[in-house]
Short mmCIF file of N, CA and C in Angstrom, two decimals:
data_model
loop_
_atom_site.label_atom_id
_atom_site.label_comp_id
_atom_site.label_asym_id
_atom_site.label_seq_id
_atom_site.Cartn_x
_atom_site.Cartn_y
_atom_site.Cartn_z
N LEU A 1 0.95 -0.96 0.18
CA LEU A 1 -0.41 0.02 0.13
C LEU A 1 0.84 1.78 0.56
N CYS A 2 0.56 2.75 -0.59
CA CYS A 2 1.46 4.22 -0.82
C CYS A 2 0.88 4.40 0.44
N PRO A 3 1.98 4.86 0.98
CA PRO A 3 2.08 5.73 1.94
C PRO A 3 1.19 6.71 2.64
N VAL A 4 1.11 7.71 0.72
CA VAL A 4 0.62 9.07 0.85
C VAL A 4 -0.90 8.83 -0.17
N ARG A 5 -1.12 6.87 -0.03
CA ARG A 5 -2.58 7.47 -1.21
C ARG A 5 -4.09 8.27 -0.46
N ASP A 6 -3.64 8.11 0.69
CA ASP A 6 -4.76 9.64 1.47
C ASP A 6 -4.64 11.00 0.69
N LEU A 7 -3.70 11.07 -0.11
CA LEU A 7 -3.73 12.62 -0.75
C LEU A 7 -3.25 12.68 -2.37
N CYS A 8 -2.84 11.72 -2.67
CA CYS A 8 -2.84 11.54 -4.39
C CYS A 8 -4.12 11.58 -4.32
N ARG A 9 -4.24 11.91 -5.87
CA ARG A 9 -5.09 12.47 -6.32
C ARG A 9 -5.38 11.40 -7.04
N ALA A 10 -4.66 10.57 -8.24
CA ALA A 10 -4.54 9.73 -9.12
C ALA A 10 -5.41 8.62 -8.53
N PHE A 11 -5.06 8.08 -6.89
CA PHE A 11 -6.00 6.88 -6.47
C PHE A 11 -7.08 7.90 -5.94
N HIS A 12 -7.54 8.59 -6.26
CA HIS A 12 -9.02 8.98 -5.37
C HIS A 12 -9.33 9.25 -6.85
N LEU A 13 -9.16 9.63 -8.27
CA LEU A 13 -10.07 9.07 -9.14
C LEU A 13 -9.32 7.83 -10.03
N GLY A 14 -8.77 6.52 -9.57
CA GLY A 14 -8.65 5.48 -9.90
C GLY A 14 -7.94 5.95 -10.94
N ILE A 15 -7.05 6.22 -11.51
CA ILE A 15 -5.92 5.38 -12.16
C ILE A 15 -4.39 6.29 -11.98
N GLN A 16 -4.83 5.13 -11.22
CA GLN A 16 -2.67 4.75 -10.56
C GLN A 16 -2.67 4.62 -11.28
N GLY A 17 -2.95 3.61 -12.02
CA GLY A 17 -2.18 2.50 -12.30
C GLY A 17 -1.61 3.21 -13.25
N ILE A 18 -1.96 3.79 -14.24
CA ILE A 18 -0.94 4.45 -15.37
C ILE A 18 -0.48 5.60 -16.19
N ILE A 19 -0.60 5.85 -13.98
CA ILE A 19 0.62 7.56 -13.79
C ILE A 19 1.05 7.09 -13.06
N PRO A 20 2.73 6.98 -13.70
CA PRO A 20 3.84 8.71 -15.02
C PRO A 20 3.43 7.08 -15.87
N THR A 21 3.47 8.18 -16.86
CA THR A 21 3.05 6.68 -17.66
C THR A 21 4.02 7.35 -18.00
N GLY A 22 5.48 5.61 -18.87
CA GLY A 22 6.86 6.05 -19.14
C GLY A 22 7.37 6.58 -20.14
N THR A 23 8.59 6.80 -20.19
CA THR A 23 8.24 7.34 -21.48
C THR A 23 9.03 5.89 -22.58
N HIS A 24 8.75 6.77 -24.50
CA HIS A 24 9.55 5.39 -24.81
C HIS A 24 11.24 6.96 -24.96
N ARG A 25 11.78 5.03 -24.12
CA ARG A 25 13.02 5.30 -24.94
C ARG A 25 13.60 5.50 -25.98
N LYS A 26 14.36 5.95 -26.34
CA LYS A 26 15.28 6.76 -27.41
C LYS A 26 15.65 5.31 -28.40
N GLU A 27 15.79 5.79 -30.23
CA GLU A 27 17.56 3.79 -30.18
C GLU A 27 18.24 4.28 -30.18
N LEU A 28 18.30 2.62 -29.68
CA LEU A 28 19.98 2.87 -29.07
C LEU A 28 21.45 2.96 -31.59
N PRO A 29 21.76 3.30 -31.03
CA PRO A 29 22.92 3.65 -32.75
C PRO A 29 22.86 2.37 -33.21
N HIS A 30 23.85 2.12 -33.69
CA HIS A 30 23.87 0.04 -33.28
C HIS A 30 24.94 0.36 -34.23
N ARG A 31 26.53 -0.39 -34.19
CA ARG A 31 27.72 -0.04 -34.73
C ARG A 31 27.60 -1.69 -34.79
N HIS A 32 29.18 -1.43 -36.39
CA HIS A 32 29.43 -3.00 -36.26
C HIS A 32 30.85 -2.98 -36.88
N MET A 33 31.18 -3.80 -35.25
CA MET A 33 33.46 -4.05 -35.60
C MET A 33 33.89 -5.30 -35.63
N VAL A 34 34.52 -5.77 -36.75
CA VAL A 34 35.05 -6.69 -37.36
C VAL A 34 36.14 -6.68 -35.53
N VAL A 35 36.69 -7.63 -35.16
CA VAL A 35 37.87 -7.83 -34.28
C VAL A 35 38.58 -9.12 -35.17
N ALA A 36 39.30 -7.89 -35.66
CA ALA A 36 40.74 -9.08 -36.11
C ALA A 36 41.80 -9.95 -34.45
N ILE A 37 41.49 -11.76 -34.54
CA ILE A 37 42.53 -12.68 -33.70
C ILE A 37 42.89 -13.52 -35.05
N ILE A 38 44.65 -13.11 -34.72
CA ILE A 38 45.35 -12.62 -35.83
C ILE A 38 46.14 -13.71 -34.83
N LEU A 39 46.60 -14.54 -35.57
CA LEU A 39 48.18 -15.98 -34.16
C LEU A 39 49.11 -16.19 -35.39
N ARG A 40 49.79 -16.12 -34.22
CA ARG A 40 51.20 -15.97 -35.07
C ARG A 40 51.95 -17.07 -34.15
N ASP A 41 52.77 -17.47 -34.74
CA ASP A 41 53.18 -19.31 -33.58
C ASP A 41 52.82 -19.40 -32.30
N GLY A 42 51.56 -19.65 -32.42
CA GLY A 42 51.15 -19.99 -30.74
C GLY A 42 49.66 -18.57 -30.68
N ARG A 43 50.43 -17.96 -30.34
CA ARG A 43 50.09 -16.51 -29.82
C ARG A 43 49.33 -15.53 -30.56
N LEU A 44 48.71 -14.85 -29.73
CA LEU A 44 47.45 -14.46 -30.01
C LEU A 44 47.36 -12.62 -30.21
N LEU A 45 47.81 -11.75 -30.63
CA LEU A 45 47.99 -10.28 -30.80
C LEU A 45 46.79 -9.42 -30.23
N ILE A 46 47.64 -9.08 -29.13
CA ILE A 46 46.04 -7.47 -29.03
C ILE A 46 47.36 -6.26 -28.85
N THR A 47 46.36 -5.21 -28.34
CA THR A 47 46.67 -3.83 -28.17
C THR A 47 44.98 -3.31 -27.06
N LYS A 48 46.48 -1.78 -27.03
CA LYS A 48 46.13 -1.36 -25.07
C LYS A 48 45.09 -0.12 -26.63
N ARG A 49 43.98 -0.06 -26.09
CA ARG A 49 43.60 1.75 -26.88
C ARG A 49 44.48 2.50 -26.12
N ALA A 50 44.19 4.15 -25.95
CA ALA A 50 44.71 5.49 -25.68
C ALA A 50 43.85 5.08 -23.92
N GLU A 51 44.61 5.92 -23.89
CA GLU A 51 43.94 6.34 -22.35
C GLU A 51 42.92 7.60 -22.04
N GLU A 52 42.73 7.94 -23.05
CA GLU A 52 41.34 8.80 -23.10
C GLU A 52 40.05 8.16 -24.10
N GLY A 53 39.26 8.90 -23.54
CA GLY A 53 38.84 8.27 -24.56
C GLY A 53 37.41 6.43 -24.28
N LEU A 54 36.88 5.65 -25.22
CA LEU A 54 36.27 5.04 -24.26
C LEU A 54 37.00 3.89 -24.46
N LEU A 55 36.65 2.86 -23.02
CA LEU A 55 37.03 2.10 -22.94
C LEU A 55 39.26 1.75 -22.68
N GLY A 56 39.54 3.56 -22.24
CA GLY A 56 40.62 3.72 -22.68
C GLY A 56 41.40 2.83 -21.83
N GLY A 57 43.21 3.25 -22.75
CA GLY A 57 43.63 1.60 -21.29
C GLY A 57 43.75 0.91 -21.02
N LEU A 58 42.75 0.07 -21.59
CA LEU A 58 41.72 -1.42 -21.34
C LEU A 58 42.87 -2.36 -22.80
N TRP A 59 42.69 -3.59 -23.00
CA TRP A 59 43.43 -4.65 -24.00
C TRP A 59 42.93 -4.12 -24.59
N GLY A 60 42.05 -4.79 -25.94
CA GLY A 60 41.91 -5.06 -26.49
C GLY A 60 42.63 -5.97 -27.90
N LEU A 61 42.01 -6.78 -28.48
CA LEU A 61 41.74 -6.82 -29.96
C LEU A 61 42.20 -6.12 -31.77
N PRO A 62 42.78 -5.66 -32.68
CA PRO A 62 42.71 -4.37 -33.55
C PRO A 62 41.36 -5.02 -33.95
N GLU A 63 40.78 -3.33 -34.10
CA GLU A 63 38.93 -3.81 -34.80
C GLU A 63 39.27 -2.74 -35.92
N VAL A 64 38.68 -2.91 -37.19
CA VAL A 64 37.92 -2.24 -38.24
C VAL A 64 36.98 -2.44 -38.31
N PRO A 65 36.29 -1.22 -39.27
CA PRO A 65 34.95 -0.64 -39.39
C PRO A 65 34.11 -2.18 -40.88
N PHE A 66 32.69 -3.48 -40.48
CA PHE A 66 32.43 -3.76 -40.95
C PHE A 66 31.17 -3.93 -41.38
N SER A 67 31.10 -3.95 -42.16
CA SER A 67 29.44 -3.48 -43.05
C SER A 67 29.03 -4.72 -43.75
N ASN A 68 27.59 -4.92 -44.23
CA ASN A 68 27.04 -6.43 -44.80
C ASN A 68 27.55 -6.69 -46.12
N ARG A 69 28.50 -5.53 -46.22
CA ARG A 69 28.89 -5.41 -48.01
C ARG A 69 30.26 -5.92 -47.41
N SER A 70 31.34 -5.84 -46.03
CA SER A 70 32.45 -6.68 -46.27
C SER A 70 33.29 -8.13 -46.58
N SER A 71 33.65 -7.69 -47.37
CA SER A 71 33.97 -9.14 -47.39
C SER A 71 35.65 -9.40 -47.30
N HIS A 72 36.00 -10.56 -47.06
CA HIS A 72 37.22 -11.25 -45.99
C HIS A 72 38.89 -10.56 -46.54
N PRO A 73 38.41 -10.54 -48.52
CA PRO A 73 39.54 -9.37 -49.46
C PRO A 73 38.74 -7.76 -48.37
N GLN A 74 39.00 -7.21 -48.11
CA GLN A 74 38.17 -6.15 -48.02
C GLN A 74 38.64 -6.36 -46.36
N ILE A 75 38.54 -6.39 -45.54
CA ILE A 75 38.48 -6.56 -44.71
C ILE A 75 40.12 -6.81 -44.33
N LYS A 76 41.06 -8.21 -45.41
CA LYS A 76 42.45 -8.05 -45.26
C LYS A 76 43.43 -6.75 -45.06
N GLN A 77 42.52 -6.23 -46.19
CA GLN A 77 42.15 -4.70 -47.10
C GLN A 77 43.23 -3.06 -45.56
N GLU A 78 41.58 -3.42 -45.23
CA GLU A 78 41.41 -2.64 -43.21
C GLU A 78 42.44 -2.79 -42.84
N LEU A 79 42.44 -4.61 -42.00
CA LEU A 79 44.01 -4.10 -40.97
C LEU A 79 45.22 -4.10 -41.91
N LEU A 80 45.51 -4.33 -43.49
CA LEU A 80 46.20 -3.64 -43.75
C LEU A 80 46.60 -2.52 -43.94
N ASP A 81 45.94 -2.41 -43.78
CA ASP A 81 46.42 -0.30 -44.23
C ASP A 81 45.44 0.44 -42.88
N LEU A 82 45.16 0.52 -41.75
CA LEU A 82 44.69 0.29 -40.58
C LEU A 82 46.69 -0.27 -39.06
N TRP A 83 46.49 -1.10 -39.91
CA TRP A 83 47.32 -1.51 -38.50
C TRP A 83 48.42 -1.83 -38.48
N GLY A 84 48.34 -1.41 -39.64
CA GLY A 84 49.70 -2.44 -40.69
C GLY A 84 50.01 -4.02 -39.88
N ILE A 85 49.29 -4.71 -40.75
CA ILE A 85 49.65 -6.43 -40.94
C ILE A 85 48.45 -7.31 -41.75
N GLY A 86 49.37 -7.42 -41.41
CA GLY A 86 48.81 -8.54 -42.91
C GLY A 86 48.16 -9.68 -42.84
N VAL A 87 47.52 -10.36 -43.01
CA VAL A 87 46.31 -11.51 -42.81
C VAL A 87 46.05 -12.13 -44.03
N ASN A 88 45.93 -13.67 -43.71
CA ASN A 88 45.41 -14.58 -44.52
C ASN A 88 44.86 -15.64 -43.42
N ASN A 89 43.56 -16.61 -44.50
CA ASN A 89 42.24 -17.72 -43.94
C ASN A 89 42.53 -17.29 -42.92
N ILE A 90 41.35 -15.86 -43.47
CA ILE A 90 40.33 -16.03 -42.45
C ILE A 90 39.06 -16.48 -42.31
N HIS A 91 39.18 -16.74 -41.02
CA HIS A 91 37.85 -17.17 -41.21
C HIS A 91 36.66 -16.73 -39.65
N SER A 92 35.05 -16.40 -40.68
CA SER A 92 34.19 -15.80 -39.29
C SER A 92 33.99 -16.44 -38.12
N LEU A 93 33.63 -15.91 -37.39
CA LEU A 93 33.37 -16.47 -35.94
C LEU A 93 31.82 -16.10 -35.52
N GLU A 94 30.73 -16.51 -34.52
CA GLU A 94 30.05 -16.14 -34.20
C GLU A 94 29.86 -14.74 -33.49
N SER A 95 29.34 -13.73 -34.39
CA SER A 95 29.27 -12.76 -33.40
C SER A 95 28.39 -12.22 -32.24
N LEU A 96 29.31 -10.70 -31.62
CA LEU A 96 28.97 -11.25 -30.24
C LEU A 96 27.85 -9.32 -30.40
N ASP A 97 27.03 -9.95 -29.92
CA ASP A 97 26.50 -8.07 -30.27
C ASP A 97 26.03 -7.87 -27.78
N HIS A 98 27.16 -6.32 -27.73
CA HIS A 98 27.23 -5.55 -26.83
C HIS A 98 26.74 -4.22 -26.51
N SER A 99 25.64 -4.27 -25.28
CA SER A 99 25.92 -2.32 -25.25
C SER A 99 26.12 -2.07 -23.99
N PHE A 100 26.43 -1.12 -25.01
CA PHE A 100 27.13 0.37 -24.01
C PHE A 100 26.01 1.18 -23.11
N THR A 101 26.76 2.19 -23.04
CA THR A 101 25.75 3.39 -22.11
C THR A 101 25.03 4.30 -23.64
N HIS A 102 25.61 4.35 -24.82
CA HIS A 102 25.15 4.87 -25.79
C HIS A 102 24.75 5.06 -27.19
N PHE A 103 25.49 3.35 -26.59
CA PHE A 103 25.10 3.32 -28.16
C PHE A 103 24.88 1.67 -28.62
N ARG A 104 24.21 0.50 -29.44
CA ARG A 104 24.94 -0.67 -29.31
C ARG A 104 25.56 -1.37 -30.41
N MET A 105 26.79 -2.47 -29.85
CA MET A 105 27.54 -3.03 -31.06
C MET A 105 27.52 -4.29 -31.08
N THR A 106 27.41 -4.86 -32.37
CA THR A 106 27.93 -6.56 -32.63
C THR A 106 28.84 -6.74 -33.00
N TYR A 107 30.51 -7.20 -32.47
CA TYR A 107 31.65 -7.39 -32.50
C TYR A 107 31.24 -9.19 -34.22
N HIS A 108 31.43 -8.62 -34.62
CA HIS A 108 32.90 -9.70 -36.00
C HIS A 108 33.92 -10.36 -35.70
N PRO A 109 33.66 -11.13 -34.92
CA PRO A 109 35.26 -12.10 -34.86
C PRO A 109 35.39 -12.15 -35.82
N MET A 110 36.84 -12.69 -36.20
CA MET A 110 37.59 -12.92 -37.57
C MET A 110 38.58 -13.55 -36.77
N LEU A 111 38.67 -14.97 -37.22
CA LEU A 111 40.15 -15.77 -36.76
C LEU A 111 41.12 -15.42 -38.06
N CYS A 112 41.71 -15.75 -38.16
CA CYS A 112 43.21 -14.77 -39.39
C CYS A 112 44.74 -15.21 -38.51
N ARG A 113 45.57 -15.12 -39.88
CA ARG A 113 47.28 -15.84 -39.54
C ARG A 113 47.94 -15.27 -40.50
N TYR A 114 48.71 -14.71 -39.72
CA TYR A 114 49.59 -13.26 -39.44
C TYR A 114 49.44 -13.55 -40.51
N VAL A 115 50.97 -12.73 -41.84
CA VAL A 115 51.64 -13.46 -42.37
C VAL A 115 52.62 -12.49 -42.48
N SER A 116 52.31 -10.97 -42.21
CA SER A 116 53.78 -9.44 -42.43
C SER A 116 53.13 -8.45 -41.29
N GLY A 117 53.90 -7.48 -41.19
CA GLY A 117 53.81 -6.01 -41.43
C GLY A 117 54.10 -6.09 -39.85
N MET A 118 53.79 -5.12 -39.65
CA MET A 118 54.77 -4.75 -37.88
C MET A 118 53.21 -3.18 -37.91
N LEU A 119 53.19 -3.46 -36.11
CA LEU A 119 52.24 -2.10 -35.38
C LEU A 119 53.30 -1.60 -35.42
N GLY A 120 52.51 -0.03 -36.52
CA GLY A 120 53.41 0.62 -36.51
C GLY A 120 53.03 3.10 -34.94
N GLY A 121 54.17 3.39 -35.68
CA GLY A 121 53.55 4.89 -34.66
C GLY A 121 53.07 4.37 -32.74
N ALA A 122 52.31 4.26 -32.26
CA ALA A 122 51.67 5.28 -31.37
C ALA A 122 51.62 3.18 -30.58
N VAL A 123 50.84 3.04 -31.23
CA VAL A 123 50.32 1.64 -31.00
C VAL A 123 51.29 0.99 -30.00
N VAL A 124 50.20 0.53 -29.59
CA VAL A 124 51.08 -0.74 -28.04
C VAL A 124 50.34 -2.16 -27.73
N PHE A 125 51.23 -3.14 -28.46
CA PHE A 125 50.89 -4.28 -28.54
C PHE A 125 51.89 -4.91 -28.66
N ARG A 126 51.49 -6.23 -27.63
CA ARG A 126 52.04 -7.49 -26.96
C ARG A 126 51.16 -9.10 -27.62
N TRP A 127 51.79 -9.59 -28.21
CA TRP A 127 51.51 -11.43 -28.53
C TRP A 127 51.98 -12.40 -27.58
N VAL A 128 50.49 -12.36 -27.24
CA VAL A 128 50.79 -13.15 -25.68
C VAL A 128 50.54 -14.57 -26.90
N SER A 129 50.11 -15.68 -24.69
CA SER A 129 49.57 -17.14 -25.26
C SER A 129 48.52 -16.47 -24.41
N PRO A 130 47.37 -17.83 -25.21
CA PRO A 130 46.36 -17.15 -24.16
C PRO A 130 46.24 -17.70 -22.64
N GLN A 131 48.02 -17.87 -22.11
CA GLN A 131 47.08 -18.00 -20.55
C GLN A 131 48.11 -16.94 -20.06
N GLU A 132 48.43 -16.41 -21.34
CA GLU A 132 48.85 -15.05 -20.43
C GLU A 132 47.92 -13.69 -20.89
N LEU A 133 46.53 -14.20 -21.29
CA LEU A 133 45.47 -12.68 -21.75
C LEU A 133 45.21 -12.96 -20.44
N SER A 134 45.51 -13.73 -19.02
CA SER A 134 44.35 -12.99 -17.69
C SER A 134 45.24 -11.73 -17.19
N GLU A 135 46.30 -11.77 -18.14
CA GLU A 135 47.57 -10.77 -16.77
C GLU A 135 47.20 -9.15 -17.48
N PHE A 136 46.46 -9.49 -18.51
CA PHE A 136 45.84 -8.11 -19.72
C PHE A 136 43.89 -7.65 -18.91
N PRO A 137 43.55 -5.96 -18.91
CA PRO A 137 43.15 -5.87 -18.40
C PRO A 137 42.08 -5.54 -20.00
N PHE A 138 40.88 -6.54 -19.34
CA PHE A 138 39.71 -6.34 -20.88
C PHE A 138 39.02 -6.05 -20.69
N SER A 139 37.72 -5.05 -21.39
CA SER A 139 36.46 -3.98 -21.57
C SER A 139 35.98 -6.28 -21.61
N SER A 140 34.52 -5.98 -20.62
CA SER A 140 33.39 -7.03 -20.56
C SER A 140 33.70 -7.45 -21.70
N ALA A 141 32.87 -6.81 -22.86
CA ALA A 141 33.40 -7.56 -24.46
C ALA A 141 33.97 -8.81 -25.11
N MET A 142 34.39 -8.00 -24.64
CA MET A 142 36.72 -8.29 -25.46
C MET A 142 36.48 -9.93 -24.53
N ARG A 143 37.05 -9.61 -22.96
CA ARG A 143 36.46 -10.57 -22.27
C ARG A 143 35.04 -12.26 -22.77
N LYS A 144 34.55 -11.74 -23.48
CA LYS A 144 33.28 -12.24 -23.63
C LYS A 144 34.32 -13.30 -24.32
N ILE A 145 34.58 -11.93 -25.84
CA ILE A 145 35.09 -12.73 -26.82
C ILE A 145 36.42 -13.38 -26.88
N LEU A 146 37.31 -13.01 -25.94
CA LEU A 146 38.70 -14.68 -25.70
C LEU A 146 37.95 -15.80 -24.52
N THR A 147 36.73 -15.77 -24.00
CA THR A 147 36.98 -17.05 -23.69
C THR A 147 36.31 -18.35 -24.68
N ARG A 148 35.75 -17.36 -25.75
CA ARG A 148 36.19 -17.85 -26.81
C ARG A 148 36.93 -18.57 -27.38
N LEU A 149 38.15 -18.75 -26.86
CA LEU A 149 39.69 -18.14 -27.83
C LEU A 149 40.17 -19.48 -27.43
N PRO A 150 39.47 -20.86 -27.17
CA PRO A 150 40.03 -22.18 -27.77
C PRO A 150 39.41 -22.93 -28.56
N SER A 151 37.96 -22.39 -29.03
CA SER A 151 36.85 -23.65 -29.14
C SER A 151 38.25 -22.26 -31.00
N PHE A 152 38.79 -21.63 -30.43
CA PHE A 152 38.69 -20.40 -32.37
C PHE A 152 39.96 -21.04 -31.95
N GLU A 153 40.92 -21.73 -31.36
CA GLU A 153 42.48 -22.16 -31.90
C GLU A 153 42.24 -23.87 -31.98
N ILE A 154 41.07 -24.32 -31.58
CA ILE A 154 40.92 -25.56 -32.93
C ILE A 154 39.57 -25.31 -33.68
N SER A 155 39.03 -23.66 -34.41
CA SER A 155 39.25 -23.62 -35.53
C SER A 155 39.78 -23.55 -36.95
N TYR A 156 41.09 -23.04 -35.58
CA TYR A 156 41.15 -21.76 -37.21
C TYR A 156 42.66 -23.67 -37.48
N GLN A 157 42.78 -24.18 -36.63
CA GLN A 157 44.19 -25.59 -36.54
C GLN A 157 43.73 -26.68 -37.81
N GLU A 158 41.68 -27.08 -37.62
CA GLU A 158 40.49 -28.00 -38.53
C GLU A 158 40.68 -26.75 -39.92
N LEU A 159 40.57 -25.15 -39.83
CA LEU A 159 40.69 -24.79 -41.20
C LEU A 159 42.20 -24.64 -41.83
N VAL A 160 43.20 -24.14 -41.12
CA VAL A 160 44.55 -24.54 -41.87
C VAL A 160 44.33 -26.12 -42.39
N GLU A 161 43.74 -27.03 -41.68
CA GLU A 161 44.17 -28.37 -42.64
C GLU A 161 43.66 -28.65 -43.43
N GLN A 162 42.78 -28.19 -43.90
CA GLN A 162 41.66 -28.23 -44.22
C GLN A 162 42.12 -27.36 -45.94
N HIS A 163 42.83 -25.91 -45.54
CA HIS A 163 43.70 -25.75 -46.47
C HIS A 163 45.49 -26.06 -47.53
N SER A 164 44.89 -27.04 -46.20
CA SER A 164 47.17 -27.97 -46.73
C SER A 164 47.74 -26.27 -46.42
N LEU A 165 48.16 -25.85 -45.29
CA LEU A 165 48.41 -25.37 -45.09
C LEU A 165 48.82 -25.20 -43.08
N ALA A 166 49.13 -26.87 -42.61
CA ALA A 166 49.80 -26.53 -41.42
C ALA A 166 51.11 -26.58 -42.05
N ALA A 167 51.89 -27.08 -42.97
CA ALA A 167 53.14 -26.18 -42.62
C ALA A 167 53.41 -25.06 -42.13
N GLU A 168 52.75 -24.59 -43.27
CA GLU A 168 53.28 -23.08 -43.12
C GLU A 168 52.88 -22.79 -42.06
N TYR A 169 52.03 -22.90 -41.14
CA TYR A 169 51.22 -22.60 -39.77
C TYR A 169 52.69 -23.30 -38.69
N THR A 170 53.03 -23.73 -38.95
CA THR A 170 53.94 -24.03 -37.74
C THR A 170 55.12 -23.58 -38.28
N THR A 171 55.38 -22.20 -39.34
CA THR A 171 56.94 -22.70 -40.03
C THR A 171 57.07 -20.74 -39.65
N ILE A 172 54.94 -19.98 -39.33
CA ILE A 172 55.18 -18.37 -38.96
C ILE A 172 56.66 -17.86 -38.11
#
């Protein structure tokens, strides 16, 4: 029972169940991003975000914009243009939806094999083993993606075997 119902005009009019009316929330913008899971010698490339801005100072995986028209060759080119990293054998994995305060994000993880290149400029990066991942702070969305990592490694090895690249994978 409401402690102020004797004073409540809505209660006396019998409309307390519909007042106050809820406000309609504005639709949040929805973004899509490729998350590159780049493997080299059994290690994973992780990058540190700038200290300022969204998720500042946290570690993550290289990201490039994604659209429904993004093809694997376009993603390879974006990774080269934006990150300076050449990859091949891109394998799409299960997408992950995540909500931020002011927008929604769908991450499209792509498993890739490192071929060439080096991150440059002010980018802080590391090549880490799956066992080392717990030493780095990641956003909750990145942690969700990384928890799938063991199955990612299996999928990648299977992909390499399917394409008869097992020998190349071990010599990179």
